[in-house]
XYZ file of C-alpha atoms in Angstrom:
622
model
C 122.495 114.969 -71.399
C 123.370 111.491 -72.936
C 120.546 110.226 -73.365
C 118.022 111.282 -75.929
C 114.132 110.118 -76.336
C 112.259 109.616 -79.731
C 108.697 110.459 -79.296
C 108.035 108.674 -82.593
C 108.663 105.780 -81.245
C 109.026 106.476 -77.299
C 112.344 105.026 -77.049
C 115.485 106.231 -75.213
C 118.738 106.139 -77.234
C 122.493 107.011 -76.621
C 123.221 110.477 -77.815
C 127.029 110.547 -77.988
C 129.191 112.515 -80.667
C 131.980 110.453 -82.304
C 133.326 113.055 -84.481
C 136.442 113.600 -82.485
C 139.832 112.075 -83.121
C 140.267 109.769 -80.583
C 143.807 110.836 -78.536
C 145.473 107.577 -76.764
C 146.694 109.375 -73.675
C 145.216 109.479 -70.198
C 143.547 112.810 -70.536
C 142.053 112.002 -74.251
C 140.727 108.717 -72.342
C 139.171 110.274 -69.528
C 137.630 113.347 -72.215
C 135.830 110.428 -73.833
C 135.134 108.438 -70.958
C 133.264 111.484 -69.235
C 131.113 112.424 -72.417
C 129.207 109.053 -72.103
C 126.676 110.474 -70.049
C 124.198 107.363 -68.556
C 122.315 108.559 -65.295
C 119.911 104.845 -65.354
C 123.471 102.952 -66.382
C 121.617 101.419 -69.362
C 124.791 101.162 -70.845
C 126.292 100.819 -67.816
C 128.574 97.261 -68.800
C 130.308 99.101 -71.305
C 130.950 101.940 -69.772
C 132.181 99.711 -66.963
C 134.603 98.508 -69.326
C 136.049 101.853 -69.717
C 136.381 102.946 -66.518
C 138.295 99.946 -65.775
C 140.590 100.621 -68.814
C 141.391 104.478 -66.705
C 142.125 102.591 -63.975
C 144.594 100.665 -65.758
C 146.373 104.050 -66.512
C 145.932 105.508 -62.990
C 147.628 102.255 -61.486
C 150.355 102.324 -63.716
C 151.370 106.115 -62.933
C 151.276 107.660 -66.545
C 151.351 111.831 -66.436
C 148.359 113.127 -68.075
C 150.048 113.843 -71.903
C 152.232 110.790 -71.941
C 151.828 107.939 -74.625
C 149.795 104.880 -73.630
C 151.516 101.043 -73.276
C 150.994 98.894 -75.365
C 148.444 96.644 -73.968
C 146.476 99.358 -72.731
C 146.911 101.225 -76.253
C 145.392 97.826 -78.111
C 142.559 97.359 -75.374
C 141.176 101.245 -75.774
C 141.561 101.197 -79.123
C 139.315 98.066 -79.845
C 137.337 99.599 -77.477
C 137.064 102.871 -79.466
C 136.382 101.652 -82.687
C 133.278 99.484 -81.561
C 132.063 102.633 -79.103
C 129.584 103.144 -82.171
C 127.310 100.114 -81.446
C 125.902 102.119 -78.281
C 123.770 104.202 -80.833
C 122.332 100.812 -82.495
C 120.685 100.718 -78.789
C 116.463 101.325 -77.923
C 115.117 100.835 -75.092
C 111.500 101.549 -74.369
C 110.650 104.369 -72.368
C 106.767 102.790 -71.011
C 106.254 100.847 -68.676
C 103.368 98.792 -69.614
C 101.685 100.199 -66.685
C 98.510 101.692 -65.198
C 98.602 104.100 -62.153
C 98.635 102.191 -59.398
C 98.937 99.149 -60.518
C 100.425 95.776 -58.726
C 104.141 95.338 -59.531
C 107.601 93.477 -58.096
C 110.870 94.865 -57.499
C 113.410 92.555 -58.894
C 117.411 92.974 -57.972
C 120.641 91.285 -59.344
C 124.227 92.131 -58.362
C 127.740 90.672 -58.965
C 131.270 91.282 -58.213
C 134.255 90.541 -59.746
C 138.265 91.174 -59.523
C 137.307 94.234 -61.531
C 134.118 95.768 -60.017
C 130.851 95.026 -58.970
C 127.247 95.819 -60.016
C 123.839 95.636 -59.587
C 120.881 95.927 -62.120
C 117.432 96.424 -61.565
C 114.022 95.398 -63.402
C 110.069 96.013 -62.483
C 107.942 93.076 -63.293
C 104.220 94.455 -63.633
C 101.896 91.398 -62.404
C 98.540 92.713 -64.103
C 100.108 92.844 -67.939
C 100.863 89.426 -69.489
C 103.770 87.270 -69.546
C 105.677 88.247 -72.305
C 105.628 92.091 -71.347
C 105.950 92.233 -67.764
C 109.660 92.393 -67.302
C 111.457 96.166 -67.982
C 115.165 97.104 -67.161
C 115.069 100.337 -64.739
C 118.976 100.830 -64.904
C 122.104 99.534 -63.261
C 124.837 100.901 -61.147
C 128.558 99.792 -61.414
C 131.940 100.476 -59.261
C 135.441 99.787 -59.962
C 137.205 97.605 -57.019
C 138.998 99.332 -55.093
C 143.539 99.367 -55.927
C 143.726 98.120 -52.176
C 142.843 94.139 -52.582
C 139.527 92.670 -51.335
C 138.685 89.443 -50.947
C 135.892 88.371 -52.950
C 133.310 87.753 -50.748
C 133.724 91.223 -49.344
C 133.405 92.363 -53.238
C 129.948 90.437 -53.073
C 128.865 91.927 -50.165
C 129.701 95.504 -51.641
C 127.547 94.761 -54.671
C 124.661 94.123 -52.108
C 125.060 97.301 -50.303
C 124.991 98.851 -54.158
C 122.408 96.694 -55.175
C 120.018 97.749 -51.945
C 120.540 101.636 -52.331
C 119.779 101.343 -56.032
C 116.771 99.109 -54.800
C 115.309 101.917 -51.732
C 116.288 104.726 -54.380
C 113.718 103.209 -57.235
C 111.156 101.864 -54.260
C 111.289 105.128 -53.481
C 110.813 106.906 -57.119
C 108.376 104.539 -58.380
C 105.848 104.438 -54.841
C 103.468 106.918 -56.114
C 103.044 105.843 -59.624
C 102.744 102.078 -58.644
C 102.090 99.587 -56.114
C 104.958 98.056 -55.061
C 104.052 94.832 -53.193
C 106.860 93.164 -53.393
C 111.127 93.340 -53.451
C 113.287 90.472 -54.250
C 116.794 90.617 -54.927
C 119.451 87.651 -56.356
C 123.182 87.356 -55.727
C 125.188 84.304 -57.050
C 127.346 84.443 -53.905
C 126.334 81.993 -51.374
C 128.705 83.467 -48.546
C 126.622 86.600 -48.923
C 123.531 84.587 -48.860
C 124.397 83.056 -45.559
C 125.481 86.660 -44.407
C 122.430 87.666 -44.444
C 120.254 85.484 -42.803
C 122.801 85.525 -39.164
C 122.530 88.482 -36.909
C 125.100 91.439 -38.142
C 126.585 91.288 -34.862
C 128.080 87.426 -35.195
C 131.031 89.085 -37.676
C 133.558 91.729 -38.104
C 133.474 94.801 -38.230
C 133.525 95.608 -42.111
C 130.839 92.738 -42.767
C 128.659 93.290 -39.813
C 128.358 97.345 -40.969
C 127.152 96.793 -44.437
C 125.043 93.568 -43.556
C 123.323 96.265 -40.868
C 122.769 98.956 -43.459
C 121.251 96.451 -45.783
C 118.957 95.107 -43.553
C 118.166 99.078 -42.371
C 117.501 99.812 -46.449
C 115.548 96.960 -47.090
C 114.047 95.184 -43.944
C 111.411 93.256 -46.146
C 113.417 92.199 -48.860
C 113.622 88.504 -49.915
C 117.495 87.182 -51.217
C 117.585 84.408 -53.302
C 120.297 82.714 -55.160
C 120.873 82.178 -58.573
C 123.928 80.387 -61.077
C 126.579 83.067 -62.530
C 125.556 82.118 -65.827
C 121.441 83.605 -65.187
C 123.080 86.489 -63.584
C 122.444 89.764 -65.913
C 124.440 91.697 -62.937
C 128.052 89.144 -63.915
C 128.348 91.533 -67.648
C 128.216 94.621 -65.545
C 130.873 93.405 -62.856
C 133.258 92.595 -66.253
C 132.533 94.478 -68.480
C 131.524 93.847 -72.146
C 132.156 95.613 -75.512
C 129.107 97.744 -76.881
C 128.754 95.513 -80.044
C 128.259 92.086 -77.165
C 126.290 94.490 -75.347
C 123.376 95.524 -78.540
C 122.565 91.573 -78.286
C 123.006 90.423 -74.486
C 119.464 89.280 -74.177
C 120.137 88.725 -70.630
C 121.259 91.813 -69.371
C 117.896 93.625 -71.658
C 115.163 91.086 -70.707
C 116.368 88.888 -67.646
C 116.582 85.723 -66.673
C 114.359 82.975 -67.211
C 113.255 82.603 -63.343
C 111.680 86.198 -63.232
C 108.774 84.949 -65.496
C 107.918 82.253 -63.673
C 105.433 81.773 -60.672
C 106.531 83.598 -57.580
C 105.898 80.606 -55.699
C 109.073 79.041 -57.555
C 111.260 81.105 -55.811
C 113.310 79.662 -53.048
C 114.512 82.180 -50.503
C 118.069 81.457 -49.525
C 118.285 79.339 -46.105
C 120.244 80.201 -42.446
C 123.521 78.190 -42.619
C 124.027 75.259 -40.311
C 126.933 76.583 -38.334
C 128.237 80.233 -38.317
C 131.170 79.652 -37.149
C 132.426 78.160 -40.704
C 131.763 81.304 -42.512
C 134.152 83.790 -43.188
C 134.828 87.052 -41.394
C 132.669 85.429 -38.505
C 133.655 87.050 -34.948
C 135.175 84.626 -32.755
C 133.274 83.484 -29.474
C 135.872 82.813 -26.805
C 134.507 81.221 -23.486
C 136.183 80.708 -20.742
C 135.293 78.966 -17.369
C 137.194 80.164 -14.336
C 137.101 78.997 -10.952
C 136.913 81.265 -8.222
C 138.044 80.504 -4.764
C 137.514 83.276 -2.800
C 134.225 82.778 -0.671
C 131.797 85.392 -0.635
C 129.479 86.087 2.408
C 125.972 85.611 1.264
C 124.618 88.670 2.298
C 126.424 91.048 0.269
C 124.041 91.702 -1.769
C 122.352 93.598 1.395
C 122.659 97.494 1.880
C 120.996 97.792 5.125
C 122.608 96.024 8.742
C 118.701 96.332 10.044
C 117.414 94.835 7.001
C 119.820 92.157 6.888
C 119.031 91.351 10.737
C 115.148 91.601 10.137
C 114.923 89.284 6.725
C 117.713 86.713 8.687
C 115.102 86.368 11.332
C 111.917 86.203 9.189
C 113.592 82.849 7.195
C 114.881 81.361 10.999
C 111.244 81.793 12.064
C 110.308 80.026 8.377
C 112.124 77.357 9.338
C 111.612 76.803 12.780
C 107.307 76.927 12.182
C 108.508 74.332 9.016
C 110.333 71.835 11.700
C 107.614 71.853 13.940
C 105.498 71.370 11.192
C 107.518 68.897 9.719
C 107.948 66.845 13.462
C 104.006 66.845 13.598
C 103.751 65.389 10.421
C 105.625 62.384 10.868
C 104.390 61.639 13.965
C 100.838 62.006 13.610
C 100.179 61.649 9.799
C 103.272 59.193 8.448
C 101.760 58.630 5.358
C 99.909 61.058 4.417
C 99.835 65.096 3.376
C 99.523 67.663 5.723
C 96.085 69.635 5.171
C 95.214 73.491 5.827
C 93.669 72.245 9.442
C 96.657 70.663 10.811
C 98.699 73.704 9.468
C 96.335 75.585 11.824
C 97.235 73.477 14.510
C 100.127 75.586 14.911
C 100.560 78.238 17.366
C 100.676 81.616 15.345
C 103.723 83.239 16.807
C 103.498 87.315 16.897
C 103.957 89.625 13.541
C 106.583 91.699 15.272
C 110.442 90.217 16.120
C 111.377 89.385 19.220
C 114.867 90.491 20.777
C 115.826 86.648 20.818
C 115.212 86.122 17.211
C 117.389 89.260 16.783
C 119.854 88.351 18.540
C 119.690 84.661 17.326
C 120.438 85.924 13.356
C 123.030 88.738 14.268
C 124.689 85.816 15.652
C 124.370 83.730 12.337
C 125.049 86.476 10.281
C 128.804 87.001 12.341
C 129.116 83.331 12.331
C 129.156 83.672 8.586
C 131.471 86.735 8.285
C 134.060 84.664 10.839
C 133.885 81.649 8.781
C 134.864 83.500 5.178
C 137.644 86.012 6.552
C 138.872 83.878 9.360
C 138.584 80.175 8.925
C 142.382 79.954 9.254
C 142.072 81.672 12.755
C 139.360 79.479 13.672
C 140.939 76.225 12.501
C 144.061 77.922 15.009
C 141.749 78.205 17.824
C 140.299 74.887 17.677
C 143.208 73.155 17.305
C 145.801 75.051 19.182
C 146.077 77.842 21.426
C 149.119 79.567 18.944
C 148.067 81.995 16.374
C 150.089 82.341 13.287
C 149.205 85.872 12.640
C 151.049 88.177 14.011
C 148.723 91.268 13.681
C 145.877 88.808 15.069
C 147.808 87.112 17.712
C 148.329 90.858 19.453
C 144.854 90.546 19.832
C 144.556 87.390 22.178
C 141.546 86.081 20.456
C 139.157 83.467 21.464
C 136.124 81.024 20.746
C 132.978 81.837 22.734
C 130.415 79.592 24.078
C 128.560 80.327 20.955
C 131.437 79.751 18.457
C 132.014 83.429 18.352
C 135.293 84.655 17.769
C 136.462 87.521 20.048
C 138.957 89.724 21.380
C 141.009 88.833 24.608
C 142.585 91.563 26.236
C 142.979 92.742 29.981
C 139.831 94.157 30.609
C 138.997 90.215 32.640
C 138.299 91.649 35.659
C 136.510 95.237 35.411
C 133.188 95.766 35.834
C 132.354 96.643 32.230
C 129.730 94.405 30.058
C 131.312 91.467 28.366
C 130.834 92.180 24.713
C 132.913 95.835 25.608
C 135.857 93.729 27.433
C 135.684 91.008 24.377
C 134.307 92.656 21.423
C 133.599 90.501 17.887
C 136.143 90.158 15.692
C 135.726 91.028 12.280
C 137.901 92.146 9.111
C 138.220 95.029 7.356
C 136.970 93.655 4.054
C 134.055 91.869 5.675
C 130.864 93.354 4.240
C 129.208 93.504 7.534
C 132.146 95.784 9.061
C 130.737 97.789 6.298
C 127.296 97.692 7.073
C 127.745 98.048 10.638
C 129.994 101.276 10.267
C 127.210 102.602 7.878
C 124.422 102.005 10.480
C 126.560 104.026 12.785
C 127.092 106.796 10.775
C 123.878 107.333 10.156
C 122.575 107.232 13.747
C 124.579 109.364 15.050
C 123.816 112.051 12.173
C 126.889 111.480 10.002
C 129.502 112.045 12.560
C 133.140 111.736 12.272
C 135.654 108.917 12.371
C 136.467 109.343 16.584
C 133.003 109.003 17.446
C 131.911 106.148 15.331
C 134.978 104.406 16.443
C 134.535 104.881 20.306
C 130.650 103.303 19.440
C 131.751 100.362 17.240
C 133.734 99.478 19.436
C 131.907 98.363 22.218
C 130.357 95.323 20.573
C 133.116 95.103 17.654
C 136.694 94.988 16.979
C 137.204 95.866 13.695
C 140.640 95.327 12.035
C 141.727 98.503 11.036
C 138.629 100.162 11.699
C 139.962 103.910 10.702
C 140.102 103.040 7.030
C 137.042 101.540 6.743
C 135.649 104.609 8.380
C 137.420 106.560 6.327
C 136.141 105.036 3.168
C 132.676 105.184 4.195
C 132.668 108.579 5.001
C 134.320 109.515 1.305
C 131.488 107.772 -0.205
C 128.641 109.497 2.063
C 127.275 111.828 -0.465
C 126.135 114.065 2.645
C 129.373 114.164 4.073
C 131.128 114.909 0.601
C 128.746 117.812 0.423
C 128.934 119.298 3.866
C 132.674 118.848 3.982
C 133.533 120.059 0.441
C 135.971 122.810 -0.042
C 135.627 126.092 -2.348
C 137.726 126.096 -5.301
C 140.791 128.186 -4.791
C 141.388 130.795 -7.668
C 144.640 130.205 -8.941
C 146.751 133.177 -7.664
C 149.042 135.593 -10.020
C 152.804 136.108 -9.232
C 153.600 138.666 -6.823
C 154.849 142.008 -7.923
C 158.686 142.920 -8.415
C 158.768 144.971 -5.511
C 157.371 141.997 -2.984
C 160.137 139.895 -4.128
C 163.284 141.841 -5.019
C 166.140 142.187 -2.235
C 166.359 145.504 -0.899
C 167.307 147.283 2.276
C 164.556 147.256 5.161
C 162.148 150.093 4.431
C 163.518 150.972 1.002
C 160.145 150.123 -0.150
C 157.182 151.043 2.253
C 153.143 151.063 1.958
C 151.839 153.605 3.731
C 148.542 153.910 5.825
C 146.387 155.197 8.676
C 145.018 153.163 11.620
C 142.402 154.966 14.115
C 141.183 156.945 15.356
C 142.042 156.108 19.115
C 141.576 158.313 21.876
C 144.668 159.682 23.787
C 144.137 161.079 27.382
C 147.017 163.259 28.635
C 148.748 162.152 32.148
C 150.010 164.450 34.799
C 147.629 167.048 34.656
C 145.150 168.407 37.092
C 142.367 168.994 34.123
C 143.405 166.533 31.854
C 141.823 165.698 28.316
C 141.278 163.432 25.505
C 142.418 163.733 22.599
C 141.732 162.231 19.222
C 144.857 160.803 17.061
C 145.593 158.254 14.709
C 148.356 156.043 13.939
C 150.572 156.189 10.723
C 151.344 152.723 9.282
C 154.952 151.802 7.410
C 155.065 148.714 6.261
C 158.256 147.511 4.836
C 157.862 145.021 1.667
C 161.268 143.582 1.904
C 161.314 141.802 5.478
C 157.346 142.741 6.430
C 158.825 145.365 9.360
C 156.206 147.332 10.460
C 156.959 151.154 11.769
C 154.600 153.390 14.259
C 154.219 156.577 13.992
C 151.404 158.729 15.821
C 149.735 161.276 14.205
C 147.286 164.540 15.510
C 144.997 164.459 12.398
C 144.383 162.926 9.049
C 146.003 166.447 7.154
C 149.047 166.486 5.007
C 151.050 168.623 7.140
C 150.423 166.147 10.185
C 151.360 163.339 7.947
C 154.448 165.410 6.578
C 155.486 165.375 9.820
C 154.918 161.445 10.659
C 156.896 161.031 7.095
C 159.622 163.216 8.165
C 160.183 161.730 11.653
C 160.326 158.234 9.663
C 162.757 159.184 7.365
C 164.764 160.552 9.984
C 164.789 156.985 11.605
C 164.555 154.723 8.779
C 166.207 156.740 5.637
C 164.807 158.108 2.720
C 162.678 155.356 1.130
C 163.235 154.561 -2.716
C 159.226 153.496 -3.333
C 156.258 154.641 -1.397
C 152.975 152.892 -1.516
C 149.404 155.046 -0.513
C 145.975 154.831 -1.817
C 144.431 157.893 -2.927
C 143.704 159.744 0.118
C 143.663 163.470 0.072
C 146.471 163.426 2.890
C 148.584 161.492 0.423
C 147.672 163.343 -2.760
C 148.748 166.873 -0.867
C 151.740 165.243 0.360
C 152.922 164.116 -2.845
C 152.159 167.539 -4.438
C 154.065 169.456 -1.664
C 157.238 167.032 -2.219
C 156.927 167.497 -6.128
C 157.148 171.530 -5.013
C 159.998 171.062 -2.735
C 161.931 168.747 -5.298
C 161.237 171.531 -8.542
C 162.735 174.259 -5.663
C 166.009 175.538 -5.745
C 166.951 173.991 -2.809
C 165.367 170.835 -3.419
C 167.587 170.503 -6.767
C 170.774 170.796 -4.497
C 169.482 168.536 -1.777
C 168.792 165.533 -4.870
C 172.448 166.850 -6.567
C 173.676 165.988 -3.431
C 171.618 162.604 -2.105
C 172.760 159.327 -4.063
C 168.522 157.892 -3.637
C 165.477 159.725 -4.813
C 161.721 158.634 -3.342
C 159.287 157.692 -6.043
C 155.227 158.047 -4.985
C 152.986 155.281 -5.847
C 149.374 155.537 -5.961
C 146.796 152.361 -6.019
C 144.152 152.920 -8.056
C 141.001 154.671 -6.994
C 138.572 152.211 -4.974
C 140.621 149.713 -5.364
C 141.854 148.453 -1.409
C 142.905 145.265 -2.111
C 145.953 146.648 -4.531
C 147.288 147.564 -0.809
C 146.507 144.168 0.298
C 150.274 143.915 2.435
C 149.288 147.206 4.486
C 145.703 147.417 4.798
């Protein structure tokens, strides 16, 4: 399959058949282009060559029989008569290798305006110098019609140049030891790619510098001049008679011989932002204004009291140590005795200290929500606000801002007369509502309200009860409702205009016991009630009945129709009473008589039947 192996002499050669006519259209190019057969791309520059010669044709729309121009006609034609210098090609089949034996994995690639390639070579460390360097094969693309830039064209041929890389690493593991990969690219914008995290560019160069780095992790880039490049004939292309002698595409460069040591990896540029495709890094300062109370951060009212009183004890035991220290020891350090000095004050929290940081902590809430109020209140007695000046606030003896009102002179406590003021946004109206709820075992909106307050006045305290109770995962799951099934349309007869009792359903209610009046011996008796229900305007009609048989309900029926008129539709379930009924009418209809009394009526009654165990079909009169 293209390639054919002389065990004389172990060599691979090109096995193509020029004994064809060469035809200069598009489909005689691409016949000849797809019997050069070259899985390890050995003669993968010339081939390149041709390729790019069918893309010539494909860009400039030819049909598949149609003449070729000119310039492509000259170029495929030169191209054709030197295709015979591919069989003038060897190339040795060994690798002048043991099994197992040290080795390097050596990479090139290139791009061009044309294409881009990459070529391959194993460099065996234990044979000597002048034998240690073998071509393993190349790989080539076209560029893509749609225009890249070059540096994107680069970094293509070092995606290529990695997969043919981890494909050979790969193949060649259990025949040799691999210690090493190193790979070259003359493109120092690719270089530089690769040594910055793939997420400081684009999209498109940040994707293929990832999957390179996923391929080969441990590979070492380099760079190296277009001229040493043995990849820059592949990206080109070169005629197969250039291609028998390119001694640099067969043996490598000069710098693969040399010393390891030699080799420079490529460096990290100084600044990242000056290569191209590099993502933009926009920061931006902004001030905010809006004050935030400090204890937001809190989820817990008790917790927030408790920790507020553990730092004002902190400090408090820190003043008095402080005080002790500059009056007794002004110069120097206070040691662990004199810290002993002071009294221990208990583990547990008094109700002062309590009270003495709920205080602090609505101090704080007042001064972020209603400085304005409180600048009002010092100043003057007039409050802009119209929603707050309804309230008749005040400043406490302890700077506490609180409701007025005309509770002055009841005998309630003072914090229910004057309650706290706080706002609705205020994260401790939250907390506090929260605490509520749960102590009074996630009650509703009326009850937490009458509780709150008597110490607070909340400013439109219902919605941020309301919001706290729609994010009380108990309370969502208590109060949920079912899902509703979505409901089909009602039936024609429900819905269609029709006289009162033109349509009826038809059942029996009982039995009820019946006792007879005006007799000495009087007794009970057992009847039930006969249901008409009329579908048009939901009239209901009575009619009592001795027993559940058909005659007995022939007579109800008749009495009905005497007051109501012959009904069009009649609805029953399947009771025996109804069945018999029906069958007695269908007799009295197929009758002589029956056939004159329907000659003569202008309306004929139709029976309707639910189906068996099936109640709900009689929904309206059951």
């Amino acid at each position: 399959l293209g390639i054919e192996w002389h065990p004389d002499r172990d060599e691979f050669c090109c096995a193509l058949r020029l004994d064809h006519t060469p035809v200069f259209t598009k489909r005689g190019l691409l016949s000849l282009v797809a019997r050069i057969f070259d899985p390890l791309g050995f003669f993968g520059p010339s081939i390149f060559l041709a390729k790019s010669i069918m893309q010539r044709t494909w860009c400039s729309g030819l049909t598949w029989d149609a003449p070729l121009p000119d310039d492509i006609h000259a170029d495929w034609a030169a191209f054709v008569a030197d295709l015979a210098s591919l069989l003038n090609i060897r190339i040795p089949r060994y690798v002048n290798a043991q099994h197992g034996s040290r080795c390097l994995l050596l990479g090139f690639c290139d791009a061009s305006q044309r294409g881009y390639a990459a070529v391959a070579y194993v460099r065996i460390l234990d044979a000597p110098t002048n034998s240690c360097i073998f071509l393993l094969g190349s790989k080539t693309k076209l560029a893509p019609v749609k225009t890249l830039t070059v540096p994107r064209l680069e970094l293509n041929a070092a995606v290529l140049l990695a997969r043919w890389l981890g494909r050979l690493r790969h193949i060649l593991a259990p025949q040799l030891n691999i210690i090493d990969t190193h790979a070259w690219s003359d493109s120092t914008v690719v270089l530089s790619w690769l040594t910055v995290p793939h997420d400081s560019f684009k999209t498109y160069v940040s994707n293929r510098i990832h999957q390179i780095h996923n391929i080969l992790p441990d590979c070492k880039w380099h760079h190296i001049e277009s001229v040493n490049n043995p990849a820059d004939c592949a990206s080109r292309g070169v005629m197969p008679s250039e291609l028998v002698h390119f001694s640099l595409y067969w043996h490598g460069p000069p710098v693969i011989y040399t010393d390891t040591s030699s080799w420079e990896p490529c460096s990290p540029p100084k600044n990242i932002c000056e290569l191209p495709e590099a993502r933009p890094t926009i920061c931006t300062a902004r001030a905010d204004g809006v004050l935030v109370e400090w204890f937001a951060s809190f989820s817990s009212f008790d917790r927030l009291i408790r920790v507020t009183a553990r730092v004002l004890r902190f400090i408090s035991r820190f003043r008095v140590l402080r005080k002790r220290a500059s009056y007794l020891f002004p110069r120097d350090r206070l040691s662990e005795s004199d810290v002993d000095c002071v009294p221990n004050l208990p583990a547990y929290l008094s109700k002062s200290e309590l009270d003495c940081a709920t205080r602090i902590i609505i101090l704080e809430s007042q001064h972020v929500h209603f400085a304005g109020l409180r600048r009002e209140l010092s100043c003057t007695a007039r409050v802009s606000s119209k929603s707050l000046s309804k309230l008749s606030p005040f400043i406490d003896d302890n700077a506490v801002i609180r409701v007025g009102g005309r509770l002055k002179h009841s005998n309630l406590a003072y914090e229910c007369k004057h309650p706290i003021l706080l706002a609705k946004q205020s994260h401790l109206a939250k907390l506090i509502g929260e605490r509520w709820h749960r102590l009074t075992c996630h009650s509703g909106p009326r009850v937490m309200a009458a509780l709150i307050l008597r110490q607070y006045w909340i400013v439109s305290i219902k919605s941020v009860l309301h919001k706290i109770l729609s994010r009380c995962t108990v309370c969502v799951r208590l109060n949920a409702k079912p899902v509703q099934p979505f409901m089909a349309d009602l039936p024609a007869s429900r819905v269609q205009q029709c006289r009162p009792f033109a349509r009826v359903g038809i059942d029996f209610a009982g039995p009820l016991q019946m006792r007879e009046l005006g007799l000495r011996k009087s007794r009970t008796i057992k009847i039930y009630i006969s249901v008409f229900v009329c579908f048009s305007v939901k009239a209901v009609h009575l009619e009592v009945v001795s027993d559940l048989s058909t005659n007995a309900f022939l007579a109800a029926f008749d009495r009905f129709v005497a007051r109501r008129g012959l009904p069009t539709d009649v609805y029953t379930d399947c009771g025996t009473n109804f069945i018999g009924a029906n069958k007695q009418l269908h007799a009295l209809v197929n009758s002589a008589e029956g056939q004159v009394a329907i000659a003569n009526a202008r309306t004929a009654c139709e029976w309707h039947f639910n189906p068996p165990s099936a109640p709900h079909f009689g929904g309206l009169w059951e």
